[in-house]
XYZ file of C-alpha atoms in Angstrom:
592
model
C -6.469 -19.898 -40.513
C -3.119 -21.539 -41.327
C -0.989 -23.068 -38.594
C 1.522 -20.474 -37.398
C 5.228 -21.285 -37.134
C 6.181 -18.170 -35.157
C 9.037 -18.760 -32.708
C 8.036 -17.237 -29.382
C 10.230 -16.373 -26.421
C 9.517 -17.553 -22.882
C 7.475 -15.349 -20.571
C 9.539 -13.871 -17.683
C 6.548 -13.666 -15.298
C 7.840 -14.210 -11.758
C 11.489 -14.308 -12.879
C 14.083 -11.683 -11.948
C 17.421 -13.334 -12.825
C 18.540 -11.080 -15.670
C 21.699 -13.089 -16.372
C 19.577 -16.122 -17.320
C 17.085 -14.329 -19.568
C 19.068 -14.783 -22.770
C 20.166 -18.325 -21.959
C 16.566 -19.310 -21.220
C 15.260 -17.311 -24.223
C 13.054 -15.084 -22.094
C 11.622 -11.847 -23.425
C 12.415 -8.691 -21.469
C 11.864 -4.947 -21.697
C 15.145 -3.149 -22.316
C 15.584 -0.855 -19.299
C 19.361 -0.615 -19.648
C 19.392 3.038 -20.765
C 18.444 4.124 -17.245
C 21.975 3.166 -16.204
C 23.254 6.354 -17.808
C 21.205 8.426 -15.343
C 22.714 6.536 -12.421
C 26.155 7.257 -13.886
C 25.445 10.943 -14.392
C 27.835 13.163 -12.420
C 24.927 15.027 -10.836
C 23.331 11.829 -9.505
C 23.693 10.887 -5.853
C 26.012 7.995 -5.073
C 23.274 6.683 -2.763
C 19.894 6.840 -4.576
C 16.639 5.317 -3.341
C 13.882 4.503 -5.849
C 10.371 3.576 -4.742
C 7.830 1.757 -6.894
C 4.728 -0.304 -6.070
C 5.008 -4.060 -5.706
C 5.121 -6.271 -8.823
C 6.577 -3.571 -11.087
C 9.903 -5.205 -11.996
C 12.208 -3.594 -9.433
C 14.033 -6.861 -8.709
C 14.764 -7.479 -12.390
C 16.182 -3.962 -12.627
C 18.477 -4.581 -9.642
C 19.683 -7.855 -11.149
C 20.378 -6.063 -14.430
C 22.453 -3.441 -12.590
C 24.384 -6.206 -10.862
C 25.235 -7.815 -14.214
C 26.261 -4.457 -15.675
C 28.419 -3.161 -12.837
C 29.910 -6.290 -11.261
C 33.471 -7.247 -12.208
C 32.664 -10.955 -12.085
C 30.335 -10.589 -15.091
C 33.004 -8.953 -17.274
C 33.445 -12.055 -19.453
C 29.688 -12.119 -20.096
C 29.233 -8.450 -20.990
C 28.824 -9.142 -24.726
C 26.443 -12.012 -24.082
C 24.226 -10.051 -21.687
C 24.259 -6.528 -23.127
C 24.999 -6.639 -26.854
C 21.958 -5.307 -28.676
C 20.661 -3.387 -25.659
C 20.240 0.378 -25.582
C 23.157 0.910 -23.191
C 25.618 -1.181 -25.193
C 26.426 1.422 -27.855
C 27.229 4.033 -25.190
C 30.150 1.864 -24.042
C 30.136 3.355 -20.560
C 33.467 2.942 -18.751
C 31.672 1.953 -15.547
C 30.527 -1.426 -16.835
C 32.017 -4.309 -14.857
C 34.067 -1.946 -12.716
C 32.737 -2.588 -9.184
C 32.528 -5.427 -6.718
C 28.755 -5.739 -6.277
C 27.053 -7.231 -3.248
C 23.276 -7.341 -3.395
C 20.748 -8.056 -0.682
C 17.137 -9.093 -1.198
C 15.016 -8.418 1.879
C 11.705 -9.575 0.354
C 11.863 -12.931 2.150
C 12.710 -11.656 5.654
C 10.361 -13.284 8.171
C 7.586 -11.215 9.717
C 7.104 -13.375 12.803
C 8.289 -12.384 16.263
C 11.384 -10.231 16.872
C 13.800 -13.143 17.293
C 12.626 -14.827 14.063
C 12.887 -11.497 12.275
C 16.474 -10.878 13.437
C 17.521 -14.397 12.463
C 15.824 -14.090 9.086
C 17.395 -10.671 8.481
C 20.795 -12.201 9.296
C 20.104 -15.006 6.788
C 19.180 -12.476 4.076
C 22.459 -10.626 4.611
C 24.434 -13.891 4.713
C 22.871 -15.004 1.403
C 24.146 -11.824 -0.215
C 27.591 -12.542 1.216
C 27.476 -16.191 0.082
C 26.621 -15.068 -3.441
C 29.588 -12.660 -3.350
C 31.903 -15.488 -2.236
C 30.677 -17.697 -5.114
C 31.488 -14.972 -7.632
C 34.866 -14.210 -6.026
C 36.477 -17.509 -4.934
C 39.619 -15.691 -3.711
C 37.570 -13.742 -1.184
C 37.877 -15.387 2.226
C 35.332 -14.776 4.977
C 34.066 -17.072 7.710
C 31.041 -15.874 9.686
C 30.087 -19.216 11.255
C 30.835 -18.031 14.804
C 28.941 -14.735 14.640
C 25.715 -14.000 16.501
C 22.966 -15.036 14.060
C 20.642 -12.297 15.288
C 23.043 -9.435 14.541
C 23.039 -8.549 10.792
C 24.812 -5.202 11.360
C 27.869 -6.891 12.900
C 27.832 -9.504 10.116
C 28.057 -6.781 7.469
C 30.745 -4.934 9.425
C 32.902 -8.088 9.572
C 32.297 -8.716 5.866
C 33.484 -5.192 5.071
C 36.675 -5.702 7.062
C 37.403 -8.827 5.039
C 36.550 -6.975 1.824
C 39.084 -4.223 2.532
C 41.819 -6.856 2.775
C 40.584 -8.420 -0.468
C 40.174 -5.267 -2.576
C 42.657 -2.804 -1.173
C 40.399 -0.067 -2.609
C 36.994 1.526 -2.023
C 35.171 -0.281 -4.794
C 32.149 -1.973 -3.194
C 28.718 -1.337 -4.751
C 25.903 -2.255 -2.334
C 22.500 -2.996 -3.881
C 19.461 -3.557 -1.689
C 16.170 -4.779 -3.146
C 12.889 -4.405 -1.236
C 14.522 -2.663 1.719
C 11.116 -2.064 3.330
C 9.201 -5.209 2.381
C 9.315 -6.953 5.746
C 8.711 -3.699 7.621
C 5.552 -3.089 5.593
C 4.364 -6.651 6.199
C 4.957 -6.291 9.938
C 3.111 -2.967 9.961
C 0.021 -4.702 8.580
C 0.137 -7.370 11.312
C 1.928 -6.135 14.426
C 2.252 -2.381 15.011
C 4.247 -2.831 18.233
C 6.874 -4.995 16.539
C 7.062 -2.483 13.684
C 7.679 0.344 16.151
C 10.376 -1.696 17.846
C 12.390 -2.481 14.701
C 12.114 1.101 13.389
C 12.902 2.793 16.701
C 16.123 4.676 17.496
C 18.006 1.522 18.446
C 16.031 -0.821 16.193
C 17.582 -3.309 13.785
C 16.814 -1.224 10.675
C 18.419 1.969 11.917
C 21.461 0.080 13.206
C 21.975 -1.783 9.942
C 21.776 1.321 7.757
C 23.943 3.315 10.141
C 26.560 0.608 9.601
C 26.314 1.073 5.829
C 26.745 4.835 6.209
C 29.851 4.407 8.352
C 31.431 2.255 5.646
C 31.003 4.813 2.850
C 34.142 6.564 4.082
C 36.552 3.755 3.199
C 34.754 0.692 1.789
C 31.493 1.406 -0.033
C 31.707 3.401 -3.274
C 27.992 3.463 -4.159
C 24.628 2.085 -3.114
C 21.351 1.493 -4.946
C 18.222 0.852 -2.901
C 14.688 -0.059 -4.012
C 11.527 -0.297 -1.968
C 7.821 0.333 -2.034
C 7.040 3.054 0.472
C 8.582 5.611 2.769
C 7.015 4.104 5.891
C 10.422 2.872 7.089
C 12.474 5.420 5.142
C 12.865 7.491 8.287
C 14.598 4.546 9.940
C 16.816 4.146 6.896
C 17.684 7.791 6.310
C 18.203 8.768 9.931
C 20.778 5.997 10.123
C 21.877 6.440 6.517
C 21.111 10.132 6.079
C 23.276 10.535 2.993
C 20.730 8.561 0.936
C 18.788 10.528 -1.691
C 15.185 9.738 -2.586
C 15.032 10.139 -6.390
C 11.636 8.473 -6.795
C 9.916 11.423 -8.477
C 12.655 12.367 -10.963
C 11.342 12.466 -14.523
C 14.346 10.495 -15.832
C 13.310 7.454 -13.751
C 9.560 7.575 -14.435
C 9.652 4.473 -16.660
C 12.486 2.521 -14.995
C 9.918 -0.028 -13.754
C 6.661 -1.085 -15.375
C 6.038 -1.220 -19.141
C 5.436 1.637 -21.561
C 3.188 1.110 -24.594
C 6.263 1.170 -26.838
C 7.798 -1.641 -24.789
C 4.564 -3.655 -24.931
C 4.443 -3.248 -28.707
C 7.834 -4.955 -28.837
C 7.103 -7.573 -26.148
C 3.667 -8.816 -27.209
C 4.684 -10.387 -30.572
C 7.535 -12.137 -28.729
C 5.176 -13.638 -26.150
C 1.917 -14.205 -28.054
C 1.321 -15.557 -31.547
C -0.687 -12.532 -32.696
C -1.148 -13.958 -36.189
C -2.762 -17.118 -34.872
C -4.733 -15.089 -32.337
C -5.999 -12.801 -35.080
C -5.574 -9.704 -32.927
C -2.796 -7.107 -33.476
C -0.641 -5.893 -30.549
C -2.290 -2.461 -30.734
C -5.720 -3.949 -29.973
C -4.350 -6.134 -27.180
C -2.763 -3.029 -25.626
C -5.997 -1.030 -25.943
C -7.799 -3.793 -24.049
C -5.142 -3.899 -21.318
C -4.843 -0.122 -20.963
C -7.890 0.701 -18.764
C -7.073 -2.116 -16.342
C -3.259 -2.158 -16.074
C -2.083 1.309 -17.247
C -2.199 4.811 -15.791
C 0.793 4.901 -13.436
C 2.896 8.056 -13.381
C 5.621 8.825 -10.848
C 6.770 12.295 -11.846
C 4.782 15.482 -12.408
C 7.135 16.279 -15.296
C 6.717 12.910 -17.059
C 4.906 12.669 -20.387
C 4.215 8.913 -20.269
C 2.376 6.470 -18.061
C 3.402 2.877 -17.410
C 1.552 -0.416 -17.080
C 1.885 -2.777 -14.131
C 4.430 -5.168 -15.674
C 3.506 -8.215 -13.603
C -0.183 -7.805 -14.480
C 0.720 -7.596 -18.189
C 2.976 -10.661 -18.125
C 0.433 -12.726 -16.186
C -2.326 -11.797 -18.639
C -0.193 -12.428 -21.756
C 0.823 -15.795 -20.331
C -2.852 -16.744 -19.990
C -3.626 -15.560 -23.543
C -0.769 -17.699 -24.831
C -1.848 -20.753 -22.828
C -5.497 -20.549 -23.879
C -4.866 -19.345 -27.438
C -7.756 -16.869 -27.363
C -8.206 -13.152 -26.734
C -9.207 -12.746 -23.082
C -10.746 -9.988 -20.992
C -7.834 -8.505 -18.937
C -10.217 -7.691 -16.096
C -10.805 -11.415 -15.562
C -7.092 -12.277 -15.438
C -5.419 -10.343 -12.653
C -2.053 -11.268 -11.191
C -2.899 -13.284 -8.034
C 0.126 -11.750 -6.270
C -1.538 -8.322 -6.367
C -4.058 -6.980 -3.830
C -7.160 -8.294 -5.587
C -9.529 -8.164 -2.640
C -8.508 -4.753 -1.283
C -7.243 -6.260 1.992
C -4.043 -4.198 2.081
C -5.972 -1.039 1.185
C -8.346 -1.685 4.087
C -5.345 -2.099 6.393
C -3.989 1.281 5.302
C -7.336 2.933 5.988
C -7.258 1.284 9.409
C -4.044 3.186 10.248
C -5.789 6.566 9.966
C -8.615 8.036 12.005
C -12.200 7.823 10.748
C -12.412 11.504 9.827
C -9.342 11.256 7.574
C -10.675 8.137 5.855
C -14.092 9.749 5.391
C -12.614 12.792 3.632
C -10.743 10.531 1.208
C -13.793 8.342 0.553
C -15.929 11.447 -0.075
C -13.379 12.719 -2.566
C -13.396 9.359 -4.323
C -17.198 9.279 -4.518
C -17.176 12.766 -6.062
C -14.747 11.580 -8.721
C -12.277 14.337 -7.827
C -8.454 14.209 -7.597
C -6.662 14.189 -4.254
C -4.577 17.336 -3.784
C -1.859 17.885 -1.196
C 1.077 20.220 -0.706
C 3.712 17.478 -0.875
C 4.285 13.781 -0.480
C 5.485 12.571 2.909
C 8.988 11.206 2.416
C 9.686 10.033 5.946
C 6.669 8.496 7.653
C 7.600 7.611 11.222
C 4.901 5.852 13.223
C 7.131 6.086 16.282
C 6.249 9.780 16.294
C 2.573 9.526 15.277
C 0.321 6.530 15.834
C -2.214 7.461 13.121
C -1.617 8.572 9.556
C -2.479 12.170 8.767
C -4.292 12.915 5.492
C -0.973 13.756 3.817
C 0.664 10.579 5.097
C -2.254 8.324 4.110
C -2.439 9.788 0.596
C 1.344 9.453 0.302
C 1.172 5.786 1.295
C -1.647 5.205 -1.212
C 0.628 6.715 -3.859
C 3.712 4.704 -2.917
C 1.737 1.462 -2.922
C 0.183 2.174 -6.325
C -3.423 2.840 -5.291
C -2.983 6.460 -6.414
C -0.662 8.016 -8.958
C 0.453 11.445 -10.181
C -2.291 13.348 -11.997
C -0.750 14.343 -15.342
C -3.711 16.627 -16.090
C -3.371 18.687 -12.931
C -3.790 22.462 -13.155
C -2.367 23.112 -9.682
C 0.184 25.919 -9.478
C 1.849 24.230 -6.529
C 1.642 20.994 -4.610
C 0.828 17.617 -6.090
C -2.397 16.115 -7.427
C -3.082 12.369 -7.242
C -5.677 10.229 -9.027
C -6.705 6.581 -9.143
C -4.658 5.098 -12.020
C -7.050 2.563 -13.548
C -10.215 0.481 -13.275
C -8.545 -2.220 -11.190
C -7.558 0.236 -8.478
C -10.879 2.058 -8.717
C -12.677 -1.178 -7.897
C -10.447 -1.718 -4.859
C -11.480 1.747 -3.663
C -15.082 0.743 -4.280
C -14.704 -2.386 -2.137
C -13.134 -0.431 0.704
C -15.782 2.272 0.506
C -18.465 -0.374 0.839
C -16.729 -1.848 3.876
C -15.938 1.442 5.653
C -18.993 3.490 4.734
C -21.869 1.114 4.014
C -21.489 -2.417 5.279
C -21.989 -1.734 8.998
C -24.378 1.195 8.581
C -27.799 0.310 10.008
C -29.661 2.633 7.636
C -27.858 1.263 4.597
C -28.532 -2.327 5.649
C -32.180 -1.822 6.576
C -33.619 -2.110 3.086
C -33.250 -4.426 0.102
C -33.714 -3.820 -3.596
C -36.537 -5.654 -5.374
C -35.024 -7.940 -8.014
C -38.050 -10.236 -8.403
C -38.662 -9.002 -11.961
C -35.091 -9.832 -12.915
C -35.272 -13.291 -11.384
C -38.453 -13.897 -13.402
C -36.613 -12.653 -16.530
C -39.208 -9.948 -17.149
C -38.802 -6.853 -19.320
C -40.533 -4.387 -16.999
C -38.253 -3.292 -14.125
C -40.713 -0.860 -12.504
C -40.542 -2.515 -9.089
C -36.748 -2.509 -9.185
C -36.728 1.202 -10.115
C -39.178 2.028 -7.298
C -37.115 0.122 -4.739
C -34.036 2.051 -5.892
C -35.854 5.347 -5.325
C -37.007 4.276 -1.866
C -33.529 3.089 -0.897
C -31.745 6.204 -2.196
C -34.259 8.510 -0.466
C -33.520 6.729 2.799
C -29.730 6.919 2.643
C -29.644 10.486 1.317
C -32.074 11.807 3.943
C -30.035 10.100 6.678
C -26.744 11.444 5.278
C -25.207 8.043 4.672
C -24.057 9.797 1.517
C -23.581 13.551 1.784
C -22.507 14.115 -1.823
C -24.325 12.060 -4.450
C -22.752 11.878 -7.889
C -22.853 9.333 -10.665
C -19.946 7.324 -9.231
C -21.635 7.206 -5.828
C -24.924 6.153 -7.446
C -23.162 3.291 -9.223
C -21.476 2.182 -6.045
C -24.439 2.203 -3.659
C -26.679 0.284 -6.077
C -23.892 -2.201 -6.728
C -23.331 -2.631 -2.973
C -27.006 -3.379 -2.392
C -27.217 -5.806 -5.320
C -24.020 -7.520 -4.196
C -25.725 -8.419 -0.898
C -27.969 -10.715 -2.958
C -25.073 -12.535 -4.658
C -25.313 -16.311 -4.670
C -24.743 -19.186 -7.087
C -27.419 -18.051 -9.530
C -27.160 -14.259 -9.031
C -24.065 -12.235 -9.897
C -23.492 -8.495 -10.138
C -20.493 -6.728 -11.700
C -19.545 -3.073 -11.309
C -18.003 -1.258 -14.297
C -17.652 -4.519 -16.210
C -15.067 -4.433 -18.972
C -16.555 -5.119 -22.425
C -15.088 -5.415 -25.901
C -17.204 -3.557 -28.441
C -16.320 -4.103 -32.104
C -14.876 -0.942 -33.641
C -14.969 0.956 -30.330
C -12.465 -0.882 -28.157
C -12.768 -1.219 -24.392
C -15.994 -0.030 -22.734
C -17.274 -0.291 -19.173
C -20.893 -1.045 -18.314
C -22.117 0.497 -15.050
C -23.975 -2.544 -13.703
C -24.189 -6.031 -15.190
C -26.520 -8.393 -13.338
C -26.671 -12.076 -14.277
C -29.707 -13.990 -13.007
C -30.400 -17.725 -13.086
C -26.716 -18.157 -13.821
C -25.798 -21.524 -15.297
C -29.387 -22.482 -16.108
C -31.461 -22.554 -19.303
C -33.129 -19.296 -18.232
C -29.898 -17.371 -17.611
C -30.309 -13.701 -18.447
C -28.009 -10.693 -18.282
C -29.398 -7.286 -17.276
C -27.111 -4.494 -18.453
C -27.886 -1.167 -16.750
C -26.474 2.234 -17.655
C -26.951 4.907 -14.985
C -27.052 8.707 -15.145
C -27.409 11.079 -12.204
C -28.761 14.648 -12.021
C -29.431 16.778 -8.987
C -33.071 17.657 -8.322
C -32.257 21.261 -9.171
C -30.864 20.283 -12.569
C -33.869 18.084 -13.327
C -36.532 20.579 -12.200
C -35.099 23.646 -13.961
C -37.493 24.134 -16.913
C -34.931 26.245 -18.729
C -32.595 23.262 -18.674
C -34.965 20.496 -19.805
C -32.433 19.468 -22.406
C -30.165 18.228 -19.581
C -32.660 15.519 -18.642
C -33.191 14.575 -22.283
C -29.453 14.446 -22.857
C -28.963 12.182 -19.832
C -31.665 9.843 -21.157
C -30.151 9.836 -24.642
C -26.611 9.249 -23.363
C -27.671 6.372 -21.118
C -29.786 4.841 -23.898
C -27.031 5.103 -26.504
C -24.499 3.555 -24.136
C -26.841 0.697 -23.203
C -27.449 -0.116 -26.878
C -23.740 0.028 -27.686
C -22.698 -2.124 -24.742
C -25.381 -4.706 -25.508
C -23.544 -5.376 -28.783
C -20.296 -6.259 -26.958
C -18.510 -9.377 -28.158
C -18.597 -10.626 -24.557
C -22.384 -11.063 -24.859
C -22.379 -12.976 -28.143
C -24.950 -15.770 -28.029
C -26.309 -14.683 -24.647
C -29.716 -13.405 -23.572
C -29.069 -9.729 -22.749
C -31.585 -7.061 -21.740
C -30.206 -3.494 -21.747
C -31.666 -0.615 -19.712
C -31.125 3.102 -19.283
C -31.878 4.493 -15.811
C -31.773 8.212 -15.006
C -32.043 9.568 -11.467
C -32.910 13.088 -10.327
C -31.722 13.152 -6.750
C -33.006 9.867 -5.288
C -35.880 9.594 -7.779
C -35.685 7.287 -10.774
C -37.241 9.452 -13.511
C -36.512 7.099 -16.379
C -36.117 3.325 -16.592
C -36.646 1.784 -20.009
C -35.400 -1.228 -21.902
C -33.344 -0.354 -24.985
């Protein structure tokens, strides 16, 4: 292959400073057209938009700042020529004095540290304003450094003298970040800052009071509605527009955007893989997010995509997206476990059961104002709403509900986090579940016959099903319980993967149920690929439906053969098996 001379742009992973993107030759997805919806006459002057973490909210806020702020007027051509909003020539560009606050770095220590840190975050926004407007004079050196509400009030008084008009545009990024962090560590402190006289309510009440003569508009981003009650009860003119169809793709990447971005970030010619194939490989792991029931597109987690594409560029080879996950995301399921810990066991059990059945999560409506000062435990509606806001669940675009909302797990990455939490909450501390081990001696000896393994699976499943460790057994549950038991045996030379992502030539991305590697790193390393199918005993014993058993065997066998040919296994010793269960009984286990 000839040496490529393609000029690539820099990857914006971890960067949010929109005004530097063109100077630093960084690629970016053009989200400017969403400005027209903010300018629409029917739009609230005080919108709030939620999205999960690492979706590009901060970049969007910085872009709005560059578009609306008067101080960027001389750079309008530089920053926006060629973008989708440029040709509309909206009269609102560079027509406001913008002050923006970023609360993502507010300390989550004790109350005093939090107040001081909150004050610093507000003062940084003010300092940035002063840098952009040298004629603006404001000295806050003698103010109480634990009182951010008074700081902003004094700033506004100085602004009125400076502007002589109501032209201030307040932008707040990650309004709830520190509150969410505190919630995961210190419930009492969280309740204190979100209470009636807490710092959050006081600060936003101050903003509301200034909309009468100082503030023209606000734009607020965050992750969840867990502290929205504190915001909206103090700032009750704010409008939550999170689920509007027009904003569905304001954060995250669409496939069309990735088609444009990938050739700018990766030398696809040298790689020998077209953008379409790269996207198809990324799709099951990073895609699937939808934030409006009326939307016709899903979006990818933008930070995940940029992290992965950066690794592909660095290594110069086509990589498995599943093995390159943004380290800033919840890879180990810790935050998901914390959420489950804020609900009672019965609520968590109903959600886990629904997950194991592979069914969507239906509710009448999303909770918009979740106030833990009023309830100490999440209800089912509140827990599902939080799972949605944080990106663990998303809107089900295939829902047939006449009313209410249906949520699903968006992709394989999130499904595996649910799997980890299910293991921890349902299996790990269950005496019955822990009382028996699976027999993997045949695998360790690299044998072809897995009869002992199959028998130990039957014995184990009979035990947990008869003791109601699992009330509803389905194929997903079967996968998970066998994975959980095999994972207990993990060590340096034994590794098990659940729903492992594989690249099959001509068929794209596939997912193998169980992939067990034994004698890892040695001359006798061997990979056991196992495809599982589950039938109820009634289905398997019904003579009039014998074809169901045969079909399950054929499907599992065909999948095992196909997955064995995956490019990931090239040059490796792979043994592929089809296993079919009727209730707890393994009725078929053969090498393919």
